[in-house]
Amino acid sequence: MTTAPPQNDTTRDRRSLAEFLRLEVTGGLVLLVAALLALILANSPLSDTYTSVRDHHLDIPWLGLNLSIGHWASDGLLAVFFFIAGIELKRELVVGQLRKPAAAALPVVAAIGGMAVPALIYVTVNGLQGGSMDGWAVPMATDIAFALGVLAVVGRRLPSALRTFLLTLAIVDDLIAIIIIAVFFASGLNLWALLGSLAGLALFGFLHHRGVRGWYLYVPLALIIWGLMYNSGVHATIAGVAIGMLLRTTAKPGESQAPAEHIGHIVHPWSAGLCVPLFALFAAGVAVSGDTFADMIHEPEALGVTLGLVLGKIIGIFGATWLVATFTKATLHPTLKWPDIFGAAMLAGIGFTVSLLIAELAFAGTPHLEEHVKVAVLLGSLIAAVSASVLLTARGRAHERAGTSLD
């Protein structure tokens, strides 16, 4: 009989912390705390210090980079979040719901509707009131970490099929958001840097699928790919997605788990516990006052974002799902009811991480609008989270009474 090697308290504590950070509830909670801290710092006597730290530049000459700490967070740390998103997307495409057209039909169409309608609302509001069209993509995104975190808190008595629906929807949402960032927010394309980044990705994929191992090889290569992607003019987070999608999602004979699952398991706590919260800490720090909200009422950009997240997501997701289920052979999971889908559509209005990133990209030249649009993202996400929590809590009680909560 063999026994496990003894573990000291430090090792056990480190593993316990990692497991804690892998929980969906934890990811959403840490993100919320970081955003609240950012708002407190930006609206306190420490606001000048906070701004000074955020705007302080760090230079890495050999990568051709000279970025502020805020940009390091959005272009660098957030690439780790998108790396995890790339792994999730690859897994869904290869072994998950997205490999089955029949099962994926409803959430995929829901995701498309949930991105098209918010953009249409934004364009309509700004077209009628003469606002800037630059922010059309801001209300399109759903924050997968935040949305699943809220669902984990309020949805314990809801059918597991609702989480699957929301997860698939959010992954498709992420994929479309990634394409939008790559296509519409590239600036001054440097073809040689882009080709260098693509060559690095090809080398990464070749080595990985040939079974070459060693973090000391892949981490420097990933940093070079990221640096070249940044210098190419394509947003650097795209490098994270691409690398994540290169990882193999099926285990070979003799492997206990696929590389994507193993690496994702290791990196996820760093993403949820450090990278995304630090991005939120520097991205969500906007000055808020009574005058801010008074100004926002008359700004079509802020109004379009708020309405897009709060109403556009509901109309787009619920409407698209109902239309497909009504006029095609696609059907809801037997344990789900239409009020559950309505609640999930509300929850998808939590834009937060990706919406804040797109706001930075869309309004980089107009700091005043950027701040107000960020406040609109925070406000819309808060309204979506609270309203969805109320409805889904009630739905959980209804499922518990009906005996479908554990299906």
Coordinates of C-alpha atoms in Angstrom, one line a residue:
M1 CA 0.0 0.0 0.0
T2 CA 1.4 3.4 -1.0
T3 CA 0.8 6.6 0.9
A4 CA 0.8 10.1 -0.4
P5 CA 3.9 12.2 0.3
P6 CA 3.5 14.5 3.3
Q7 CA 2.5 18.0 2.6
N8 CA 3.5 21.0 4.7
D9 CA 1.1 23.7 5.7
T10 CA 2.3 26.1 3.0
T11 CA 1.7 23.6 0.2
R12 CA -1.8 22.9 1.5
D13 CA -2.6 26.5 1.9
R14 CA -1.4 27.3 -1.6
R15 CA -3.5 24.5 -3.1
S16 CA -6.5 25.5 -1.1
L17 CA -6.2 29.1 -2.3
A18 CA -5.9 28.0 -5.9
E19 CA -9.0 25.8 -5.6
F20 CA -10.8 28.7 -4.0
L21 CA -9.9 31.0 -6.9
R22 CA -11.2 28.4 -9.4
L23 CA -14.7 28.8 -8.0
E24 CA -17.0 30.8 -10.2
V25 CA -18.4 32.6 -7.2
T26 CA -14.9 33.6 -6.2
G27 CA -14.1 35.0 -9.6
G28 CA -17.2 37.2 -9.7
L29 CA -16.6 38.3 -6.0
V30 CA -12.9 39.3 -6.5
L31 CA -13.8 41.2 -9.7
L32 CA -16.6 43.1 -7.8
V33 CA -14.2 44.0 -5.0
A34 CA -11.6 45.2 -7.4
A35 CA -14.1 47.4 -9.3
L36 CA -15.4 48.8 -6.0
L37 CA -11.9 49.6 -4.8
A38 CA -11.2 51.3 -8.1
L39 CA -14.2 53.5 -7.7
I40 CA -13.4 54.3 -4.1
L41 CA -9.8 55.3 -5.0
A42 CA -10.8 57.4 -8.0
N43 CA -13.3 59.3 -5.8
S44 CA -11.2 59.8 -2.7
P45 CA -8.4 62.1 -1.6
L46 CA -6.1 59.4 -3.0
S47 CA -7.4 59.9 -6.6
D48 CA -4.3 61.8 -7.7
T49 CA -2.0 59.0 -6.4
Y50 CA -4.3 56.4 -8.1
T51 CA -4.2 58.3 -11.4
S52 CA -0.4 58.7 -11.1
V53 CA 0.2 55.0 -10.6
R54 CA -2.2 54.1 -13.4
D55 CA -0.5 56.4 -15.8
H56 CA 3.1 55.6 -14.8
H57 CA 5.0 54.2 -17.8
L58 CA 7.1 51.0 -17.8
D59 CA 9.5 50.5 -20.7
I60 CA 10.7 47.2 -22.1
P61 CA 12.9 48.2 -25.0
W62 CA 13.7 44.7 -26.4
L63 CA 9.9 44.2 -27.0
G64 CA 9.5 47.7 -28.3
L65 CA 7.0 48.5 -25.5
N66 CA 6.5 51.6 -23.5
L67 CA 3.1 51.4 -21.8
S68 CA 1.4 52.9 -18.8
I69 CA 0.5 50.5 -16.0
G70 CA -3.1 50.8 -17.0
H71 CA -2.3 49.7 -20.5
W72 CA -0.1 46.9 -19.3
A73 CA -3.2 45.7 -17.4
S74 CA -5.5 45.9 -20.4
D75 CA -3.1 44.8 -23.1
G76 CA -1.0 42.4 -21.0
L77 CA -2.8 40.9 -18.0
L78 CA -6.1 40.7 -19.8
A79 CA -4.3 38.5 -22.4
V80 CA -4.3 35.8 -19.7
F81 CA -8.0 36.1 -19.4
F82 CA -8.4 35.8 -23.1
F83 CA -6.0 32.8 -23.1
I84 CA -8.5 31.0 -20.7
A85 CA -11.3 32.1 -23.0
G86 CA -9.5 30.6 -26.0
I87 CA -9.1 27.3 -24.1
E88 CA -12.8 27.3 -23.2
L89 CA -13.8 28.1 -26.8
K90 CA -11.5 25.3 -28.2
R91 CA -12.9 22.8 -25.7
E92 CA -16.5 23.7 -26.6
L93 CA -15.8 23.4 -30.3
V94 CA -14.0 20.1 -30.0
V95 CA -15.7 18.2 -27.2
G96 CA -18.5 20.5 -25.9
Q97 CA -21.9 21.9 -26.9
L98 CA -20.6 23.8 -29.9
R99 CA -19.6 20.5 -31.7
K100 CA -23.3 19.5 -31.8
P101 CA -25.2 21.8 -34.1
A102 CA -28.6 20.8 -32.7
A103 CA -27.6 21.4 -29.1
A104 CA -25.7 24.6 -29.9
A105 CA -28.4 26.2 -32.1
L106 CA -30.3 28.0 -29.5
P107 CA -27.4 29.5 -27.4
V108 CA -25.5 30.4 -30.6
V109 CA -28.4 32.3 -32.2
A110 CA -29.1 33.8 -28.7
A111 CA -25.6 35.1 -28.6
I112 CA -25.8 36.6 -32.0
G113 CA -29.1 38.3 -31.2
G114 CA -27.7 39.4 -27.9
M115 CA -24.9 41.2 -29.6
A116 CA -26.8 42.6 -32.6
V117 CA -29.7 44.2 -30.8
P118 CA -27.5 46.2 -28.2
A119 CA -25.4 47.5 -31.1
L120 CA -28.5 48.5 -33.0
I121 CA -29.9 50.3 -29.9
Y122 CA -26.7 52.1 -29.5
V123 CA -26.6 53.1 -33.2
T124 CA -30.2 54.2 -33.1
V125 CA -29.9 56.3 -30.0
N126 CA -26.7 58.0 -31.2
G127 CA -28.0 58.4 -34.8
L128 CA -31.1 60.2 -33.5
Q129 CA -29.3 62.4 -31.1
G130 CA -26.1 63.1 -33.0
G131 CA -23.7 61.1 -30.8
S132 CA -20.5 59.3 -31.6
M133 CA -20.9 56.0 -33.4
D134 CA -17.5 54.8 -32.2
G135 CA -18.9 53.0 -29.2
W136 CA -21.3 50.7 -31.1
A137 CA -19.5 47.6 -29.9
V138 CA -19.3 48.5 -26.2
P139 CA -22.8 47.1 -25.1
M140 CA -22.3 43.9 -27.2
A141 CA -20.1 42.0 -24.7
T142 CA -21.0 39.6 -21.9
D143 CA -18.6 39.2 -19.0
I144 CA -18.4 35.4 -18.7
A145 CA -16.6 35.4 -15.3
F146 CA -19.0 37.9 -13.7
A147 CA -22.2 36.4 -15.2
L148 CA -21.3 32.8 -14.2
G149 CA -20.2 34.1 -10.7
V150 CA -23.6 35.7 -10.2
L151 CA -25.4 32.6 -11.5
A152 CA -23.3 30.4 -9.1
V153 CA -24.6 32.5 -6.2
V154 CA -28.3 32.8 -7.0
G155 CA -28.7 29.7 -9.2
R156 CA -28.0 26.8 -6.9
R157 CA -31.6 25.6 -7.2
L158 CA -31.8 26.2 -11.0
P159 CA -31.4 23.4 -13.5
S160 CA -27.8 22.8 -14.6
A161 CA -29.0 23.2 -18.2
L162 CA -29.3 27.0 -17.6
R163 CA -25.6 27.2 -16.8
T164 CA -24.8 25.3 -19.9
F165 CA -27.0 27.6 -22.0
L166 CA -25.4 30.7 -20.5
L167 CA -21.8 29.3 -20.7
T168 CA -22.3 28.4 -24.4
L169 CA -23.9 31.8 -25.1
A170 CA -21.0 33.7 -23.3
I171 CA -18.3 31.7 -25.2
V172 CA -19.9 32.5 -28.6
D173 CA -20.2 36.1 -27.3
D174 CA -16.5 36.1 -26.5
L175 CA -15.6 34.8 -29.9
I176 CA -17.6 37.5 -31.7
A177 CA -16.1 40.2 -29.4
I178 CA -12.6 38.9 -30.1
I179 CA -13.3 39.1 -33.9
I180 CA -14.6 42.7 -33.5
I181 CA -11.6 43.8 -31.5
A182 CA -9.2 42.2 -34.0
V183 CA -11.0 43.7 -37.1
F184 CA -12.4 47.0 -36.0
F185 CA -9.9 48.2 -33.3
A186 CA -6.6 47.4 -35.1
S187 CA -4.5 50.6 -35.6
G188 CA -1.6 51.2 -38.0
L189 CA -1.1 47.6 -39.1
N190 CA 2.5 46.6 -39.1
L191 CA 2.6 43.6 -41.5
W192 CA 6.1 42.4 -40.6
A193 CA 5.2 42.3 -36.8
L194 CA 1.9 40.5 -37.6
L195 CA 3.7 37.9 -39.8
G196 CA 6.3 37.4 -37.0
S197 CA 3.5 36.9 -34.5
L198 CA 1.8 34.4 -36.8
A199 CA 5.1 32.6 -37.3
G200 CA 5.5 32.4 -33.6
L201 CA 2.0 30.9 -33.3
A202 CA 2.9 28.3 -36.0
L203 CA 6.0 27.4 -34.1
F204 CA 4.1 27.2 -30.8
G205 CA 1.5 24.9 -32.4
F206 CA 4.1 22.7 -34.1
L207 CA 6.1 22.2 -30.9
H208 CA 3.0 21.5 -28.8
H209 CA 1.5 19.0 -31.2
R210 CA 4.9 17.3 -31.5
G211 CA 4.8 16.6 -27.8
V212 CA 7.7 19.0 -26.8
R213 CA 7.3 20.0 -23.2
G214 CA 8.8 22.6 -20.9
W215 CA 7.2 25.9 -19.6
Y216 CA 10.7 27.5 -20.0
L217 CA 10.3 27.2 -23.8
Y218 CA 6.6 28.1 -24.2
V219 CA 6.4 31.1 -21.8
P220 CA 9.2 33.1 -23.5
L221 CA 7.7 32.1 -26.9
A222 CA 4.2 33.3 -25.8
L223 CA 5.7 36.6 -24.6
I224 CA 7.4 37.2 -28.0
I225 CA 4.2 36.3 -29.8
W226 CA 2.3 38.8 -27.5
G227 CA 4.9 41.5 -28.1
L228 CA 4.8 41.1 -31.8
M229 CA 1.0 41.1 -31.9
Y230 CA 1.0 44.3 -29.9
N231 CA 3.5 46.0 -32.3
S232 CA 1.5 44.7 -35.3
G233 CA -1.4 47.1 -34.4
V234 CA -3.8 44.2 -33.6
H235 CA -4.9 44.2 -30.0
A236 CA -2.4 42.1 -28.0
T237 CA -5.2 40.1 -26.2
I238 CA -5.8 38.3 -29.5
A239 CA -2.4 36.6 -29.0
G240 CA -3.8 35.1 -25.7
V241 CA -6.9 33.7 -27.5
A242 CA -4.8 32.3 -30.4
I243 CA -2.4 30.5 -28.0
G244 CA -5.3 29.1 -26.0
M245 CA -6.9 27.7 -29.1
L246 CA -3.7 26.0 -30.1
L247 CA -3.7 23.7 -27.1
R248 CA -4.8 20.2 -27.5
T249 CA -8.2 19.4 -25.9
T250 CA -8.2 15.7 -26.2
A251 CA -6.0 13.4 -24.1
K252 CA -3.7 10.9 -25.8
P253 CA -3.2 7.3 -24.5
G254 CA -1.3 7.5 -21.2
E255 CA -2.4 11.0 -20.4
S256 CA -4.6 11.6 -17.4
Q257 CA -6.0 14.8 -19.0
A258 CA -5.6 16.9 -22.1
P259 CA -2.9 19.7 -22.1
A260 CA -5.6 22.4 -22.5
E261 CA -7.4 21.1 -19.3
H262 CA -4.2 20.8 -17.4
I263 CA -2.7 24.2 -18.3
G264 CA -6.1 25.9 -17.9
H265 CA -6.4 24.4 -14.4
I266 CA -3.0 25.9 -13.5
V267 CA -3.5 29.3 -15.1
H268 CA -7.2 29.9 -14.1
P269 CA -6.5 31.0 -10.5
W270 CA -3.9 33.6 -11.8
S271 CA -6.5 34.9 -14.2
A272 CA -9.4 35.0 -11.8
G273 CA -7.4 36.1 -8.7
L274 CA -4.8 38.5 -10.2
C275 CA -5.0 39.4 -13.9
V276 CA -8.7 40.3 -14.3
P277 CA -9.0 42.0 -10.9
L278 CA -5.9 44.2 -11.6
F279 CA -7.4 45.1 -15.0
A280 CA -10.7 46.1 -13.2
L281 CA -8.7 48.0 -10.6
F282 CA -7.2 50.3 -13.3
A283 CA -10.1 50.3 -15.8
A284 CA -13.1 50.9 -13.5
G285 CA -11.5 53.8 -11.6
V286 CA -13.7 56.7 -12.9
A287 CA -14.8 59.8 -11.1
V288 CA -18.5 59.7 -10.3
S289 CA -20.6 62.5 -8.9
G290 CA -24.1 63.9 -9.2
D291 CA -22.9 66.0 -12.1
T292 CA -21.6 62.9 -13.8
F293 CA -25.0 61.3 -14.0
A294 CA -26.6 64.7 -14.9
D295 CA -24.2 64.9 -17.9
M296 CA -24.7 61.3 -18.9
I297 CA -28.5 61.8 -19.2
H298 CA -27.7 64.2 -22.1
E299 CA -25.0 62.1 -23.6
P300 CA -26.3 59.6 -26.2
E301 CA -23.1 57.5 -26.0
A302 CA -23.7 56.7 -22.3
L303 CA -27.4 56.3 -22.8
G304 CA -26.9 54.0 -25.7
V305 CA -24.5 51.8 -23.7
T306 CA -26.8 51.6 -20.7
L307 CA -29.9 50.8 -22.8
G308 CA -27.9 48.3 -24.9
L309 CA -26.8 46.3 -21.9
V310 CA -30.1 46.5 -19.9
L311 CA -32.7 46.2 -22.7
G312 CA -30.7 45.1 -25.7
K313 CA -29.4 41.9 -24.2
I314 CA -32.9 40.9 -23.0
I315 CA -34.6 41.7 -26.4
G316 CA -31.8 40.1 -28.4
I317 CA -31.3 36.9 -26.5
F318 CA -34.8 36.2 -25.4
G319 CA -36.3 37.3 -28.8
A320 CA -33.8 35.3 -30.9
T321 CA -34.2 32.2 -28.7
W322 CA -38.0 32.4 -28.9
L323 CA -38.0 32.9 -32.6
V324 CA -35.8 29.9 -33.3
A325 CA -37.7 27.7 -30.9
T326 CA -41.0 28.7 -32.4
F327 CA -40.2 28.5 -36.1
T328 CA -37.6 25.7 -36.2
K329 CA -37.2 22.2 -34.7
A330 CA -34.8 23.5 -32.0
T331 CA -36.3 23.2 -28.5
L332 CA -35.4 24.3 -25.0
H333 CA -33.9 21.7 -22.6
P334 CA -36.9 19.9 -20.9
T335 CA -36.0 21.4 -17.5
L336 CA -35.9 25.0 -18.7
K337 CA -38.8 27.4 -18.9
W338 CA -39.1 30.7 -20.7
P339 CA -38.7 32.8 -17.5
D340 CA -35.3 31.0 -17.0
I341 CA -34.2 32.2 -20.4
F342 CA -35.4 35.7 -19.6
G343 CA -33.3 35.6 -16.5
A344 CA -30.3 34.4 -18.4
A345 CA -30.8 37.2 -20.9
M346 CA -30.9 39.7 -18.1
L347 CA -27.7 38.2 -16.7
A348 CA -25.9 38.5 -20.0
G349 CA -26.3 42.3 -19.7
I350 CA -23.2 42.2 -17.4
G351 CA -20.7 43.6 -19.9
F352 CA -18.0 44.7 -17.5
T353 CA -14.5 43.3 -18.5
V354 CA -14.7 43.2 -22.3
S355 CA -17.1 46.2 -22.4
L356 CA -14.6 48.3 -20.4
L357 CA -11.8 47.2 -22.7
I358 CA -13.8 48.1 -25.9
A359 CA -14.7 51.5 -24.2
E360 CA -11.0 52.2 -23.8
L361 CA -10.3 51.3 -27.4
A362 CA -13.3 53.1 -28.9
F363 CA -13.0 56.4 -27.0
A364 CA -9.2 56.6 -26.5
G365 CA -9.1 60.0 -28.1
T366 CA -11.9 61.5 -25.9
P367 CA -11.1 60.9 -22.2
H368 CA -14.3 62.7 -21.1
L369 CA -16.5 60.4 -23.1
E370 CA -14.4 57.3 -22.2
E371 CA -15.0 58.0 -18.5
H372 CA -18.8 58.5 -18.9
V373 CA -19.1 55.4 -21.1
K374 CA -17.3 53.4 -18.5
V375 CA -19.7 54.6 -15.8
A376 CA -22.5 53.6 -18.2
V377 CA -21.0 50.1 -18.5
L378 CA -20.8 49.8 -14.7
L379 CA -24.3 51.1 -14.2
G380 CA -25.8 48.9 -16.9
S381 CA -23.9 45.8 -15.5
L382 CA -25.2 46.6 -12.0
I383 CA -28.8 46.9 -13.1
A384 CA -28.5 43.7 -15.1
A385 CA -26.9 41.8 -12.2
V386 CA -29.4 42.9 -9.6
S387 CA -32.5 42.4 -11.7
A388 CA -31.3 39.0 -12.9
S389 CA -30.5 37.9 -9.4
V390 CA -34.0 38.8 -8.2
L391 CA -35.7 36.9 -11.1
L392 CA -33.4 33.8 -11.0
T393 CA -33.7 33.5 -7.2
A394 CA -37.5 33.4 -7.6
R395 CA -37.1 30.9 -10.5
G396 CA -34.8 28.7 -8.3
R397 CA -37.6 28.5 -5.6
A398 CA -40.1 27.6 -8.3
H399 CA -37.8 24.8 -9.6
E400 CA -37.3 23.5 -6.1
R401 CA -41.0 23.3 -5.6
A402 CA -41.4 21.5 -8.9
G403 CA -38.5 19.2 -8.2
T404 CA -36.5 20.2 -11.3
S405 CA -33.6 22.0 -9.6
L406 CA -31.2 19.1 -9.7
D407 CA -31.9 17.9 -13.2

